[in-house]
XYZ file of C-alpha atoms in Angstrom:
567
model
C -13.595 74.968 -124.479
C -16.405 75.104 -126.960
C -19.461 73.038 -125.528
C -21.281 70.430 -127.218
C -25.200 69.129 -127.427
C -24.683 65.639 -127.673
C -27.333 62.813 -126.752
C -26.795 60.407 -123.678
C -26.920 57.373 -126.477
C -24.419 59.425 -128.852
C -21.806 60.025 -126.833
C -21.842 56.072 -125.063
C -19.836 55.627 -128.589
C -16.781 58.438 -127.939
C -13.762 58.449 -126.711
C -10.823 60.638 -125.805
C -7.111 59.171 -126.591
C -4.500 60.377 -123.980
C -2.274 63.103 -124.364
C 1.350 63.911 -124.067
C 3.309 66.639 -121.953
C 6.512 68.155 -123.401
C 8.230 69.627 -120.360
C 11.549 71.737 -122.154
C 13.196 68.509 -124.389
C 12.037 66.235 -121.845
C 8.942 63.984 -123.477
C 6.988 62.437 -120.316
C 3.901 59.888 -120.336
C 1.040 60.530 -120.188
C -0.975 62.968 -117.283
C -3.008 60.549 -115.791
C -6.418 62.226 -115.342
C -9.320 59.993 -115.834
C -9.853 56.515 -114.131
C -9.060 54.038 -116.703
C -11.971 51.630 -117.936
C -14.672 54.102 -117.349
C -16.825 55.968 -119.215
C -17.439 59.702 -117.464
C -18.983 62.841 -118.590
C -17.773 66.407 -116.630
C -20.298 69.071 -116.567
C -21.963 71.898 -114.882
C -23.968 70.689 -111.967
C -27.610 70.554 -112.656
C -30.712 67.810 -111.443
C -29.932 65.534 -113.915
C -26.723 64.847 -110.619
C -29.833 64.060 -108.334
C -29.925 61.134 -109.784
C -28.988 57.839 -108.260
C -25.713 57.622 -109.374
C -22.899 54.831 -108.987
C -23.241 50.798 -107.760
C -27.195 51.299 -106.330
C -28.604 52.452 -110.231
C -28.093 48.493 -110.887
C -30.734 47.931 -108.496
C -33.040 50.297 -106.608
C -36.349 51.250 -108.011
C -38.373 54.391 -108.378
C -41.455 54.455 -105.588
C -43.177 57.732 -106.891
C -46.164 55.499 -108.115
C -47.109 54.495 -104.187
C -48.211 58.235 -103.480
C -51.579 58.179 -102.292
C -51.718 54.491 -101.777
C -52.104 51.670 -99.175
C -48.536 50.976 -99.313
C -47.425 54.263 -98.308
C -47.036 55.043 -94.470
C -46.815 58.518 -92.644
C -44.680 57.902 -89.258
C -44.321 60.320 -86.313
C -43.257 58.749 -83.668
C -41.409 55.164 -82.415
C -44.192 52.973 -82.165
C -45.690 54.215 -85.369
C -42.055 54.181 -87.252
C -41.181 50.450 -85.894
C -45.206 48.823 -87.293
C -44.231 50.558 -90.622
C -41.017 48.433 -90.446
C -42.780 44.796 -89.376
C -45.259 45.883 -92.603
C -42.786 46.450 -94.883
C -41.059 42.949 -94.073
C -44.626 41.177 -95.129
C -44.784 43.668 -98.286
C -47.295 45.725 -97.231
C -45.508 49.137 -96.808
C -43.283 50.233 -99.344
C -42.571 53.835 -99.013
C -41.904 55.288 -95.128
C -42.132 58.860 -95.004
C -40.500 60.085 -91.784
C -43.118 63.636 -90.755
C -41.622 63.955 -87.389
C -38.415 63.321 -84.893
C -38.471 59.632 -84.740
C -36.496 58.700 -80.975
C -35.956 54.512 -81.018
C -33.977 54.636 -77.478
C -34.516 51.469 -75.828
C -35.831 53.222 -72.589
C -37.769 55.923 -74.533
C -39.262 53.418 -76.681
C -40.681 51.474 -73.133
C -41.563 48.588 -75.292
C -43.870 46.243 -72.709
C -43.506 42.517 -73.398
C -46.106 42.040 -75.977
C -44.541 44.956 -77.876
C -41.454 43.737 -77.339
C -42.621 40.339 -78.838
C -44.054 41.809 -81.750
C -41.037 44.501 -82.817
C -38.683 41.999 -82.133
C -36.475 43.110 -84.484
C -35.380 46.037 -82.476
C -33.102 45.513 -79.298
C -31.274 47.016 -76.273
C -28.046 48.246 -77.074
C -25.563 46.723 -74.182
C -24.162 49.833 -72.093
C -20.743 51.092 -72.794
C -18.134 49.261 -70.964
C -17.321 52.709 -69.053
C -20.883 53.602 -68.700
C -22.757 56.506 -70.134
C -21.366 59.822 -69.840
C -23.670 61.834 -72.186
C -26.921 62.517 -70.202
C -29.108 62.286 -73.842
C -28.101 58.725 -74.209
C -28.452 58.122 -70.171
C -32.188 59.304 -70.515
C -33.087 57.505 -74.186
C -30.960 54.384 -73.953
C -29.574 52.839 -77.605
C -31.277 50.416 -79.832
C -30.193 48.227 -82.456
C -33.061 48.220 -85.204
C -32.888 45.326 -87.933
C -34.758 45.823 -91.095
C -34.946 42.051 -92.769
C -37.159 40.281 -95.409
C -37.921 43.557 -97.415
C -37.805 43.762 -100.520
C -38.292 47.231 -102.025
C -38.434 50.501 -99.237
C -37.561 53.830 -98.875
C -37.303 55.426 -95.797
C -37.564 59.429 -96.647
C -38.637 62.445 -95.367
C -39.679 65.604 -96.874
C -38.582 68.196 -94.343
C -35.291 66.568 -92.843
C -36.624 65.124 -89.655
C -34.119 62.995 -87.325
C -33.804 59.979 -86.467
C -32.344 59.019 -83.103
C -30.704 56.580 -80.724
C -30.472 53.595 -82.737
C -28.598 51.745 -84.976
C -30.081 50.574 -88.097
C -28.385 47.342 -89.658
C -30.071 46.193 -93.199
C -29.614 42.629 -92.966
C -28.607 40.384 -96.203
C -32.195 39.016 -97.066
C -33.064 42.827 -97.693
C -32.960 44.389 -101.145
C -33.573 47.431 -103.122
C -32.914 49.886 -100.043
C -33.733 53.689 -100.165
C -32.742 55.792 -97.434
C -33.228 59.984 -98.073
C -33.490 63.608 -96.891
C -33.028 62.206 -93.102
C -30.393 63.542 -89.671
C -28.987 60.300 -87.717
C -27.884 61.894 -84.570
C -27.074 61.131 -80.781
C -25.023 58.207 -80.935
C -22.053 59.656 -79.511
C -20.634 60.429 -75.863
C -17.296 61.371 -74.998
C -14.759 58.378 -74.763
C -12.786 59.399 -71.821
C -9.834 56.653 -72.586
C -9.245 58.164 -75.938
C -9.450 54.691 -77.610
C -13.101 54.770 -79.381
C -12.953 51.024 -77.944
C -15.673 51.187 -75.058
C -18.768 51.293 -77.480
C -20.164 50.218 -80.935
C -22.581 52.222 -81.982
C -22.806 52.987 -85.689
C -26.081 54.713 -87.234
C -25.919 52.202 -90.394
C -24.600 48.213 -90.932
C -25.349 47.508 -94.403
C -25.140 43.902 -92.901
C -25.462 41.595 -96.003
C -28.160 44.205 -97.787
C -27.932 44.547 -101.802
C -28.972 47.567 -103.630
C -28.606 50.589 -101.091
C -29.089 53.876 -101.634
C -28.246 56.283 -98.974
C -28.632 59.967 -100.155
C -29.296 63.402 -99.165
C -28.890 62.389 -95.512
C -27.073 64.222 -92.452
C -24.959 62.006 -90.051
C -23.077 63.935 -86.552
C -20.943 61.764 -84.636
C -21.006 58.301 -83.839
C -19.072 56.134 -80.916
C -17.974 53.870 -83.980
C -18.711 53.906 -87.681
C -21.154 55.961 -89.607
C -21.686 53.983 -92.338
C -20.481 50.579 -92.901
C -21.057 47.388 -95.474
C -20.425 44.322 -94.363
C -21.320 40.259 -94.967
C -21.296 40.487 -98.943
C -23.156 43.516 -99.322
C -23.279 44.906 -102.804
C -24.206 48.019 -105.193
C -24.253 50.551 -102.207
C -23.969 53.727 -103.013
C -23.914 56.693 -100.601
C -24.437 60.689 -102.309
C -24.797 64.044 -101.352
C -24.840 63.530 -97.671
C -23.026 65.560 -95.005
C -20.777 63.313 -92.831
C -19.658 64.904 -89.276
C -19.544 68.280 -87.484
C -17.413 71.395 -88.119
C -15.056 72.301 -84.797
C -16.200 74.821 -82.951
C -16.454 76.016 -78.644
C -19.474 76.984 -78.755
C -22.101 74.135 -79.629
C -25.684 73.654 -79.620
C -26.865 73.240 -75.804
C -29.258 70.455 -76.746
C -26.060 68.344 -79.037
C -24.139 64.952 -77.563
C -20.923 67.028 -77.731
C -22.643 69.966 -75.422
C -24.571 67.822 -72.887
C -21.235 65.037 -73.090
C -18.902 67.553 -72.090
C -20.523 69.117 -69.631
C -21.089 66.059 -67.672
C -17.604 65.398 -67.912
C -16.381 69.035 -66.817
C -18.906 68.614 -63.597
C -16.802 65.494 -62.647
C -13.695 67.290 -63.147
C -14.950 69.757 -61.029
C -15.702 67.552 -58.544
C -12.496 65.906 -58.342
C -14.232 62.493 -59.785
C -11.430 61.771 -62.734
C -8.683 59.730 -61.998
C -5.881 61.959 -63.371
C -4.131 58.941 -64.400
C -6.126 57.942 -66.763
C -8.575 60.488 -68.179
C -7.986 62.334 -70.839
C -10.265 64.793 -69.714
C -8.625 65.729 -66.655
C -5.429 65.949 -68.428
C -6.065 68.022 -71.168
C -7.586 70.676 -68.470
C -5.379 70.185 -65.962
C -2.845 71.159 -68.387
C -4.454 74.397 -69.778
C -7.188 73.320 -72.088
C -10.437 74.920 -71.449
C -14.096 73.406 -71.723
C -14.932 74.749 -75.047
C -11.809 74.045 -76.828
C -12.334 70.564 -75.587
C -15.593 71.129 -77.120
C -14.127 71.998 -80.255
C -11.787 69.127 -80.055
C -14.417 66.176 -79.677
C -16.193 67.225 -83.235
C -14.402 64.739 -84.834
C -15.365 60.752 -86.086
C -12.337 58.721 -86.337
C -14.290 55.837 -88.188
C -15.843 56.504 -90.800
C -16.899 53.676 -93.741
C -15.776 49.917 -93.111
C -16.126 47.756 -96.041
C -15.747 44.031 -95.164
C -15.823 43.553 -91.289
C -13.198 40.953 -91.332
C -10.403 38.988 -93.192
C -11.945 35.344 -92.497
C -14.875 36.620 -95.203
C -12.651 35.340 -97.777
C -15.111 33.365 -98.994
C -19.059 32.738 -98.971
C -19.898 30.467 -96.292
C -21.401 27.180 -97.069
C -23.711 24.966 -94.378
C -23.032 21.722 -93.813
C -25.908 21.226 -95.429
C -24.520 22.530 -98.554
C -26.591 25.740 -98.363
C -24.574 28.935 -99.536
C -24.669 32.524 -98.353
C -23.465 34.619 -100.296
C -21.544 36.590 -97.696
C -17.903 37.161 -98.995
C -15.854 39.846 -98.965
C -15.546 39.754 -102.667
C -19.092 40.849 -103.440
C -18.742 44.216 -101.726
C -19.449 47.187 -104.275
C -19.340 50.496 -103.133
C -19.718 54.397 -104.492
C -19.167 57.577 -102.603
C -20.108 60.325 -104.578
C -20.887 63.750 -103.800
C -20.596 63.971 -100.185
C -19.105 66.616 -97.796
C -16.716 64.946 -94.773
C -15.994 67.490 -92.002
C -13.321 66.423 -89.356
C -13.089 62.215 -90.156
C -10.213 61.033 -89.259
C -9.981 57.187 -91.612
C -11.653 54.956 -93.722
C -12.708 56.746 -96.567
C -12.964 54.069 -97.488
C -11.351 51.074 -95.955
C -12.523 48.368 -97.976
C -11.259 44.386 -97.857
C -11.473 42.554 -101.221
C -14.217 44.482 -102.944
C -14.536 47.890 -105.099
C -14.855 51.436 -104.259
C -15.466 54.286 -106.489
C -15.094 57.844 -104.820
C -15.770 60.905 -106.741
C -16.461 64.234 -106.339
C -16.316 64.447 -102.558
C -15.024 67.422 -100.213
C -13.228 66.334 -97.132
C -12.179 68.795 -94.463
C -10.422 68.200 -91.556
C -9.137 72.105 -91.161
C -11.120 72.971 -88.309
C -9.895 69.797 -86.403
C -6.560 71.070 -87.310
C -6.745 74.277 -86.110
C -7.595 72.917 -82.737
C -4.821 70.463 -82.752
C -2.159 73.160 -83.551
C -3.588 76.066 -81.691
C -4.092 74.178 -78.137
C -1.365 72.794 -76.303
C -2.493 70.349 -73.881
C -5.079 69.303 -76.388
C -2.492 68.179 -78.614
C -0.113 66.389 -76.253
C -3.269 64.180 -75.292
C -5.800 64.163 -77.986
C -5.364 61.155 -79.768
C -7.775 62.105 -82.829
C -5.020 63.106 -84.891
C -5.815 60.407 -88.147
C -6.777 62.019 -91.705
C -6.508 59.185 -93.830
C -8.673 58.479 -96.814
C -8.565 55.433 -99.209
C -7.686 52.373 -97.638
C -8.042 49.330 -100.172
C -6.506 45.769 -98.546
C -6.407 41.949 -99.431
C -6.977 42.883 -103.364
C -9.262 45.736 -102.781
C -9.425 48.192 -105.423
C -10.660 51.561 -104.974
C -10.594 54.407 -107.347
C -10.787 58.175 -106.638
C -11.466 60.856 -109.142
C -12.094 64.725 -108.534
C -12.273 64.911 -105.194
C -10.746 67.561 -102.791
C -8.724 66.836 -99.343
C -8.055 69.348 -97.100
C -6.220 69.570 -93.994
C -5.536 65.151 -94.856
C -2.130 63.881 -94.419
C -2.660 60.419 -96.150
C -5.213 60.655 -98.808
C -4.113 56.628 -99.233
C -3.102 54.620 -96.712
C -1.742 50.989 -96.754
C 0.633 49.124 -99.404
C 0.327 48.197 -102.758
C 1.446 44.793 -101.509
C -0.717 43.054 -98.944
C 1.943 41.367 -97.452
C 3.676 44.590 -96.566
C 1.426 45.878 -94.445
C -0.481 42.736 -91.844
C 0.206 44.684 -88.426
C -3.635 44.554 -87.914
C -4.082 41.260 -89.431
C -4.575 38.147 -87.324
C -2.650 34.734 -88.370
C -3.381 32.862 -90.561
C -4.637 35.588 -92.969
C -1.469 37.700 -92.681
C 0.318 34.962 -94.358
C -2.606 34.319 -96.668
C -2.760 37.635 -97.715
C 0.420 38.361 -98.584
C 0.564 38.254 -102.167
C -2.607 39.996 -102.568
C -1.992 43.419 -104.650
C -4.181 46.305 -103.668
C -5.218 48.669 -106.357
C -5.635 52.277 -105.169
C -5.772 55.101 -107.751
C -6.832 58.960 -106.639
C -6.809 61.104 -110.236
C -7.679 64.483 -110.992
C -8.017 65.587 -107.616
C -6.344 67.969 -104.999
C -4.678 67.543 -101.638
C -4.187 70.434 -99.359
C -1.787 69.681 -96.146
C 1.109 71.086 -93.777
C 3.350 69.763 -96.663
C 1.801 72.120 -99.655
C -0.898 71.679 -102.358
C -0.885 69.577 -104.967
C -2.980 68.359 -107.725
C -3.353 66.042 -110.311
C -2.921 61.849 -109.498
C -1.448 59.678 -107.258
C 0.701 58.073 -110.000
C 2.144 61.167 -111.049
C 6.099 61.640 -110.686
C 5.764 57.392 -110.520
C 3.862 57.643 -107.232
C 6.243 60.180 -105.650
C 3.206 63.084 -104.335
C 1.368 64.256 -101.904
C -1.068 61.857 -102.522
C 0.863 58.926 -101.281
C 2.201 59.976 -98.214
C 0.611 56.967 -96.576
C 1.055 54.260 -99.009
C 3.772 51.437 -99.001
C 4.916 50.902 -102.402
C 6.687 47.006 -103.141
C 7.429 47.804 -106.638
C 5.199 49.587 -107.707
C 3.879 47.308 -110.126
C 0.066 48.521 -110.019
C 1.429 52.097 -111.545
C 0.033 52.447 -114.978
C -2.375 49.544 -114.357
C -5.420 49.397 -113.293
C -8.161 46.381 -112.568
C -11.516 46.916 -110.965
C -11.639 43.494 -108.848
C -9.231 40.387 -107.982
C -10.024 36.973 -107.822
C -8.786 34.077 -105.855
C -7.741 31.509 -107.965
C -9.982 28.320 -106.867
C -11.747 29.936 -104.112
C -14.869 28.374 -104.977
C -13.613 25.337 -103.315
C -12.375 27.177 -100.412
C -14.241 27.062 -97.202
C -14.371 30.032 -94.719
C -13.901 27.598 -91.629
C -11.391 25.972 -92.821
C -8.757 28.323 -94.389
C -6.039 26.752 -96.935
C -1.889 26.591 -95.394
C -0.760 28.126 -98.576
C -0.935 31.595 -99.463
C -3.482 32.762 -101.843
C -2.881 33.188 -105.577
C -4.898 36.233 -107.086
C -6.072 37.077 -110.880
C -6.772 40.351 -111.879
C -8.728 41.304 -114.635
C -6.949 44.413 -116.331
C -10.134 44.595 -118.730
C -13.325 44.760 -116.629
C -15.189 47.845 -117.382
C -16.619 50.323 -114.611
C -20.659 48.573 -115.172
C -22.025 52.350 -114.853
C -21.357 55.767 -116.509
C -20.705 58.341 -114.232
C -21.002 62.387 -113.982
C -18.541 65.050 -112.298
C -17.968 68.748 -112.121
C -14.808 70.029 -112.823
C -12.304 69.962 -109.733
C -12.549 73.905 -109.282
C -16.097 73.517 -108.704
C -16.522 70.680 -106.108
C -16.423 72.269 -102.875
C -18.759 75.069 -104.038
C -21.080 72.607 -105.457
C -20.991 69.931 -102.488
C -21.236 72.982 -99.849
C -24.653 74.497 -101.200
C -26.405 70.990 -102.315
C -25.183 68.319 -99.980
C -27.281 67.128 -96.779
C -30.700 66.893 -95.933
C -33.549 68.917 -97.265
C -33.083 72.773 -97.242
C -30.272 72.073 -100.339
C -33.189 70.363 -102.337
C -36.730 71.649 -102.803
C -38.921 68.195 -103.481
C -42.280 66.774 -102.678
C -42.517 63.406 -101.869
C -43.066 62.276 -105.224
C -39.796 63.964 -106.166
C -37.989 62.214 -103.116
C -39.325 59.088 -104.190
C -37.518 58.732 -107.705
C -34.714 57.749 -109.057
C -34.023 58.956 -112.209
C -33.905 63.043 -112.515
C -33.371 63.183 -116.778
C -35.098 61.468 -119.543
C -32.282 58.783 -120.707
C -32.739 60.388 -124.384
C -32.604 63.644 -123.807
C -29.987 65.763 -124.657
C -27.390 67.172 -122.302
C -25.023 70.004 -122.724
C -21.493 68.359 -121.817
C -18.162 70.434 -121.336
C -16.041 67.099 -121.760
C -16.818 63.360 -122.374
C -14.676 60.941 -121.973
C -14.532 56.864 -122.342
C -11.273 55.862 -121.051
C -9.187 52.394 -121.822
């Protein structure tokens, strides 16, 4: 294809019409290859993709200017890392640059009641319902850290540093969020009922927040989510970060999944399992070994939830009349860029709101190998799940060049609401039920037990290996594509008091994606995501680097391989 020079302004104005296929005598429709409504360039990677890309360039800000000034903070430790925090909330810190591990454990921390007054914003984490059984989390204890009433942060560092034991939730009256070049680790212990129901522990809420950008950024294991959005958050956008852990027997000493399992094989040893109800003592009483259990427990089941619940209909309202602007309707989210390894679902499951995935690698073929290769692991391991794109009660979430491998249900759910309520409460499975869910994965490959296949998940009129998952009604949403859905009068709904009528839904076939957006070609993701995605050995910046936001002068020229403005 002959390459052209064309300025970012320029080629705003192009577009590409769709083509036609002539298979023998048999004229078909068009290949669907390109998410309509969008405007997309596909190129060779290069730093001008370091840029914030997706939902959070509407609203985070370059910090580079607070180098060398009073309102930027060096942190190396908890107590130092939590009075950057408390600063930042009266807008006196606005850059945090992580130089060191940073361990907020509730024990380790040892707040004493002054401190505890003072950092109130961080508290205990309540023990898992089971107890601990990873010693690291026995000796550090788990936090919840809120970061509220900041407007304008980013929490970076230059070399990678961790941090641990804690669960950071960016509340709603927080905005303009920058989160980079950091690991989130030890926040996971082996569940020994198999459920992932015992504990909660997440290493991010986006719990109302606006304008999030979480980039560059390493995340193991978690009890519960990794990253999730909840309580109207908006323009979030998570890129080039490395979600979970490849499978393997032999793991770090010092990890959760080392020092978790060990604990547990000492209390098989010991006889101290009821074999009637732990997993553990099944799968080796049955043949497994310690390190293929190992193996086996590098996997996150849960990985983004968007919208934590169906009664977020709405934004609440006080009685007073005061509104927060909380709804599931708001949410806004953008995966782009990122490398999954061994996630089981959620990728994303998003109620009401927008997703936009692109150019993301996920792998579940080590898990896999596991699961087929060990017997007693596979009768009783439970972590089985490879789902990806979830969108339910009008979601819509679109999915462009990405690459599943080893994932039997790159979507999950139904096209109709109403066909799929088994994990919907009344009255909101009734409610619900005429809501139409939007999902759309184009230009992208699936690799699975059942073959390869690539190309769009309304190829062969949804018939693929895409949609394994997915409960078509009619098929109506085929061919046609909208970016949100309404509820028709829900502005005079009120969350506490839900309407006895199902609701009626708009949706608006003409909204336009509000950002451009840039991929590589499809033979070129996994390469491309391997070597540059996760924390800072894949990117060489000082801080001032870290702290922008925009890596190419918007009039410069760029040489494109294909542009595209689609309708």
């Amino acid at each position: 294809m002959m390459k052209k020079v064309l300025s970012s302004l320029v080629m705003a104005s192009l577009l590409v019409t769709p083509s036609y296929i002539n298979a023998g005598s048999k004229v078909e429709a068009a290949v669907i290859n390109s998410i309509p409504n969008t405007t997309k360039v596909e190129k060779k990677y290069d730093t001008s993709f370091l840029s914030v890309p997706g939902y959070a360039s509407l609203g985070v800000n370059d910090r580079s200017s607070y180098v060398g000034t009073s309102y930027y903070r060096t942190v190396s430790n908890g107590r130092e890392f939590l009075q950057a925090i408390l600063d930042a909330s009266k807008g006196t810190v606005k850059v945090i640059e992580v130089t060191d591990t940073i361990n907020l454990g509730w024990t380790e921390l040892a707040l004493d009641s002054t401190e505890r007054s003072k950092y109130s914003f961080v508290t205990n984490y309540p023990k898992p319902s089971n107890g601990f059984t990873n010693p690291l989390l026995t000796a550090s204890g788990v936090s919840k850290l809120s970061i509220s009433n900041v407007n304008g942060l980013t929490i970076f560092s230059t070399s990678g540093k961790s941090i641990k034991h804690t669960e950071i939730k960016l509340q709603g009256s927080s905005n303009d969020i920058v989160i980079r070049n950091l690991k989130f680790d030890e926040m996971w212990q082996w569940d020994d009922s198999g459920k992932h129901k015992e504990v909660g522990w997440s290493y991010i809420k986006v719990n109302g927040a606006n304008n999030v950008w979480i980039d560059h950024c390493k995340f193991t294991i978690a009890a519960d989510g990794m990253i999730d959005m909840e309580n109207g958050s908006s323009n979030v956008t998570l890129s080039w970060n490395e979600f979970g852990l490849e499978a393997t027997e032999y793991p770090d000493e010092s990890s959760s999944i080392y020092q978790s399992i060990e604990y547990m094989e000492q209390k098989y040893a010991a006889g101290a399992l009821n074999p009637s109800t732990s997993v553990y003592y099944k799968m080796r009483n049955e043949g497994a070994t310690k390190n293929q259990i190992m193996a086996y427990a590098a996997y996150h089941s849960k990985v983004h939830l968007v919208g934590s619940g169906d009664k977020d209909y709405t934004n609440y309202v006080s009685p007073a009349g005061v509104e927060v602007k909380d709804g599931n309707q708001r949410l806004r989210l953008t995966m782009a860029y990122n490398r999954y390894t061994n996630v089981g679902q959620r990728l994303p499951m998003i109620r009401q709101g927008t997703g936009h995935v692109f150019n993301n690698f996920f792998d579940n073929s080590s898990h896999q190998t596991v699961m087929d290769s060990v017997y007693a692991i596979s009768k009783y391991g439970g972590d089985t799940l490879s789902r990806g794109v979830n969108a339910r009660n009008g979601a819509s979430i679109a999915a462009d060049t990405n690459v599943y491998n080893a994932f039997n249900e790159p979507l999950i759910g139904a096209e109709r609401q109403g066909d799929d309520t088994g994990n919907m409460s009344a009255p909101f499975n009734e409610l619900f039920k005429d809501a139409f869910n939007h999902s759309l994965i184009v230009n992208s490959k699936v690799t699975n037990s059942s073959g390869s296949y690539i190309g769009s998940s309304w190829d062969n009129n949804g018939d693929n290996l895409f949609t394994k998952g997915i409960t078509w009604y009619d098929k109506s949403t085929i061919g046609k594509w909208a970016w949100s859905s309404h509820i028709v009068g829900v502005e005079n709904m009120s969350k506490t008091k839900p309407p006895s009528t199902p609701f009626t839904f708009t949706y608006d076939y003409n909204e336009q994606l509000p950002y451009a957006y840039k991929t590589v070609p499809l033979n070129s993701v996994v390469p491309t995501v391997v070597k540059y995605a996760g924390i800072s050995k894949k990117v060489d910046f000082n801080a001032a680097d870290w702290l922008k936001t925009n890596y190419m002068d918007a009039y410069s020229t760029i040489e494109a391989e294909s542009y595209n403005k689609n309708h």
